[in-house]
Amino acid sequence: MNVQEIVDHKDDKAFVLKAVKENGKLLDFVSDSLKDDKEVVKTALKQDSEALEFASDRLKNDKEIIMIGVKYAPWTICYASEKLRADKEVALESCKNYGQALYYVAEELRDDEEVVKAAIENKGMIIKYASDRLRDDKEMAMIAMKQDKQAYHFLSWRLRQDKDINNLL
């Protein structure tokens, strides 16, 4: 199926469902009403979670839709609504498989031990996006340093002087 066929049938739900089942990113070319259709978007995401980019804003605020997206393409949390980027369950699902997702989560979750730990266990350097409080937490620093010694550069000044931290270098 090519893009022109999708454009020509962009309002035909049955046609669009068949198309996005084969190639989820074809969601980009369907009508706005079908980008807002939960069945169509779920079908697209099951084929290619990166299709979340093309879902309607309303569905980017739907936790079920976002959880499908981040399950298979954790970085797609960047497309979630502000409300869902502040949802701990969504943040954890994303961060445990893609530490860089910490960059996209709400500010208050960058100060949540569980969320930050999930992120730095996956990618130690991502501690740079944690709150100042957690960048000064020795346990978090040790986890980050064991995962990636480059995390040292993003720790608090106090922890960069710590003997145990320096022994990991």
Short mmCIF file of C-alpha atoms in Angstrom, two decimals:
data_model
loop_
_atom_site.label_atom_id
_atom_site.label_comp_id
_atom_site.label_asym_id
_atom_site.label_seq_id
_atom_site.Cartn_x
_atom_site.Cartn_y
_atom_site.Cartn_z
CA MET A 1 0.00 0.00 0.00
CA ASN A 2 1.42 3.37 -0.94
CA VAL A 3 0.93 6.82 0.55
CA GLN A 4 -1.28 8.04 -2.29
CA GLU A 5 -3.72 5.18 -1.69
CA ILE A 6 -3.92 6.15 1.97
CA VAL A 7 -4.45 9.82 1.13
CA ASP A 8 -7.19 8.84 -1.34
CA HIS A 9 -8.92 6.74 1.35
CA LYS A 10 -7.96 8.75 4.43
CA ASP A 11 -11.55 8.81 5.78
CA ASP A 12 -12.32 5.14 5.06
CA LYS A 13 -11.91 3.44 8.43
CA ALA A 14 -11.88 -0.12 7.09
CA PHE A 15 -9.25 0.76 4.49
CA VAL A 16 -7.16 2.69 7.03
CA LEU A 17 -7.31 -0.15 9.56
CA LYS A 18 -5.96 -2.55 6.96
CA ALA A 19 -3.23 -0.09 5.99
CA VAL A 20 -1.99 0.71 9.50
CA LYS A 21 -2.07 -2.98 10.39
CA GLU A 22 0.58 -3.44 7.68
CA ASN A 23 2.46 -0.19 8.35
CA GLY A 24 1.65 1.75 11.50
CA LYS A 25 3.37 4.92 10.36
CA LEU A 26 0.81 5.34 7.59
CA LEU A 27 -1.26 6.87 10.39
CA ASP A 28 0.51 10.09 9.40
CA PHE A 29 -1.56 10.29 6.21
CA VAL A 30 -5.07 9.53 7.48
CA SER A 31 -7.76 12.04 8.35
CA ASP A 32 -7.69 13.88 11.66
CA SER A 33 -10.86 12.06 12.72
CA LEU A 34 -9.16 8.68 12.26
CA LYS A 35 -6.02 9.89 14.04
CA ASP A 36 -8.45 10.43 16.91
CA ASP A 37 -10.03 6.97 16.57
CA LYS A 38 -8.78 4.73 19.38
CA GLU A 39 -9.18 1.50 17.39
CA VAL A 40 -7.20 2.87 14.45
CA VAL A 41 -4.42 4.26 16.64
CA LYS A 42 -4.14 1.06 18.72
CA THR A 43 -3.88 -0.96 15.50
CA ALA A 44 -1.15 1.33 14.21
CA LEU A 45 0.77 1.21 17.51
CA LYS A 46 0.67 -2.57 17.64
CA GLN A 47 2.39 -2.63 14.26
CA ASP A 48 4.82 0.23 14.97
CA SER A 49 4.78 2.08 18.29
CA GLU A 50 6.57 5.04 16.72
CA ALA A 51 3.24 5.84 15.04
CA LEU A 52 2.30 7.47 18.35
CA GLU A 53 3.76 10.65 16.89
CA PHE A 54 0.75 10.91 14.55
CA ALA A 55 -2.05 10.22 17.05
CA SER A 56 -4.39 13.04 18.01
CA ASP A 57 -3.62 15.20 21.04
CA ARG A 58 -6.65 13.68 22.77
CA LEU A 59 -5.21 10.18 22.40
CA LYS A 60 -1.77 11.38 23.48
CA ASN A 61 -3.57 12.08 26.75
CA ASP A 62 -4.99 8.54 26.91
CA LYS A 63 -2.97 6.38 29.30
CA GLU A 64 -3.83 3.11 27.56
CA ILE A 65 -2.57 4.47 24.24
CA ILE A 66 0.63 5.90 25.74
CA MET A 67 1.38 2.66 27.60
CA ILE A 68 1.15 0.73 24.32
CA GLY A 69 3.56 3.18 22.74
CA VAL A 70 6.17 3.20 25.51
CA LYS A 71 6.03 -0.56 25.96
CA TYR A 72 7.60 -1.15 22.55
CA ALA A 73 9.22 2.22 21.84
CA PRO A 74 9.98 3.72 25.28
CA TRP A 75 11.30 6.98 23.86
CA THR A 76 7.81 7.79 22.53
CA ILE A 77 7.00 9.18 25.98
CA CYS A 78 8.08 12.43 24.34
CA TYR A 79 4.71 12.45 22.53
CA ALA A 80 2.67 11.96 25.71
CA SER A 81 0.67 14.82 27.16
CA GLU A 82 2.14 16.77 30.07
CA LYS A 83 -0.32 15.00 32.35
CA LEU A 84 0.95 11.56 31.30
CA ARG A 85 4.60 12.58 31.41
CA ALA A 86 3.83 13.26 35.09
CA ASP A 87 2.28 9.80 35.57
CA LYS A 88 4.68 7.60 37.55
CA GLU A 89 3.55 4.35 35.94
CA VAL A 90 4.12 5.74 32.45
CA ALA A 91 7.51 7.16 33.46
CA LEU A 92 8.65 3.89 35.01
CA GLU A 93 7.60 1.84 31.98
CA SER A 94 9.54 4.16 29.74
CA CYS A 95 12.63 4.74 31.91
CA LYS A 96 13.27 1.09 32.75
CA ASN A 97 13.83 0.29 29.07
CA TYR A 98 15.20 3.61 27.90
CA GLY A 99 17.03 5.64 30.51
CA GLN A 100 17.03 8.73 28.33
CA ALA A 101 13.28 8.93 28.84
CA LEU A 102 14.06 10.67 32.14
CA TYR A 103 14.65 13.77 30.01
CA TYR A 104 10.96 13.78 29.02
CA VAL A 105 9.30 13.01 32.35
CA ALA A 106 7.78 15.76 34.45
CA GLU A 107 10.11 17.70 36.71
CA GLU A 108 8.65 16.23 39.90
CA LEU A 109 9.42 12.69 38.72
CA ARG A 110 13.06 13.62 38.21
CA ASP A 111 13.10 13.79 42.01
CA ASP A 112 11.44 10.39 42.46
CA GLU A 113 13.91 7.73 43.62
CA GLU A 114 12.15 4.84 41.88
CA VAL A 115 11.90 6.59 38.51
CA VAL A 116 15.47 7.89 38.60
CA LYS A 117 16.83 4.52 39.71
CA ALA A 118 15.07 2.80 36.80
CA ALA A 119 16.56 5.31 34.39
CA ILE A 120 20.14 5.22 35.69
CA GLU A 121 20.19 1.44 35.92
CA ASN A 122 19.56 1.54 32.18
CA LYS A 123 21.82 4.49 31.39
CA GLY A 124 24.03 5.86 34.16
CA MET A 125 24.85 9.16 32.51
CA ILE A 126 21.20 10.11 32.51
CA ILE A 127 21.63 11.06 36.17
CA LYS A 128 22.35 14.48 34.70
CA TYR A 129 18.55 14.94 34.35
CA ALA A 130 17.82 13.89 37.92
CA SER A 131 17.04 16.50 40.56
CA ASP A 132 19.90 18.15 42.42
CA ARG A 133 18.85 16.18 45.49
CA LEU A 134 19.25 12.85 43.73
CA ARG A 135 22.47 13.88 41.99
CA ASP A 136 23.74 14.33 45.56
CA ASP A 137 22.43 10.93 46.74
CA LYS A 138 25.29 8.46 47.24
CA GLU A 139 23.20 5.36 46.49
CA MET A 140 22.02 6.85 43.19
CA ALA A 141 25.56 7.95 42.38
CA MET A 142 26.92 4.44 42.97
CA ILE A 143 24.27 2.90 40.72
CA ALA A 144 24.95 5.43 37.98
CA MET A 145 28.73 5.05 38.25
CA LYS A 146 28.56 1.25 38.10
CA GLN A 147 26.49 1.53 34.94
CA ASP A 148 28.64 4.23 33.32
CA LYS A 149 31.70 5.88 34.86
CA GLN A 150 30.99 9.02 32.83
CA ALA A 151 28.10 9.66 35.22
CA TYR A 152 30.76 11.03 37.59
CA HIS A 153 30.71 14.34 35.70
CA PHE A 154 27.04 14.89 36.58
CA LEU A 155 27.23 14.14 40.30
CA SER A 156 27.18 16.84 42.93
CA TRP A 157 30.49 18.46 43.82
CA ARG A 158 30.28 16.82 47.25
CA LEU A 159 29.98 13.32 45.80
CA ARG A 160 32.80 13.90 43.33
CA GLN A 161 35.02 14.26 46.42
CA ASP A 162 33.72 11.03 47.99
CA LYS A 163 36.28 8.22 48.39
CA ASP A 164 33.86 5.40 47.48
CA ILE A 165 32.77 7.22 44.34
CA ASN A 166 36.35 7.90 43.32
CA ASN A 167 37.24 4.24 43.85
CA LEU A 168 34.82 3.41 41.03
CA LEU A 169 36.78 5.52 38.54
#
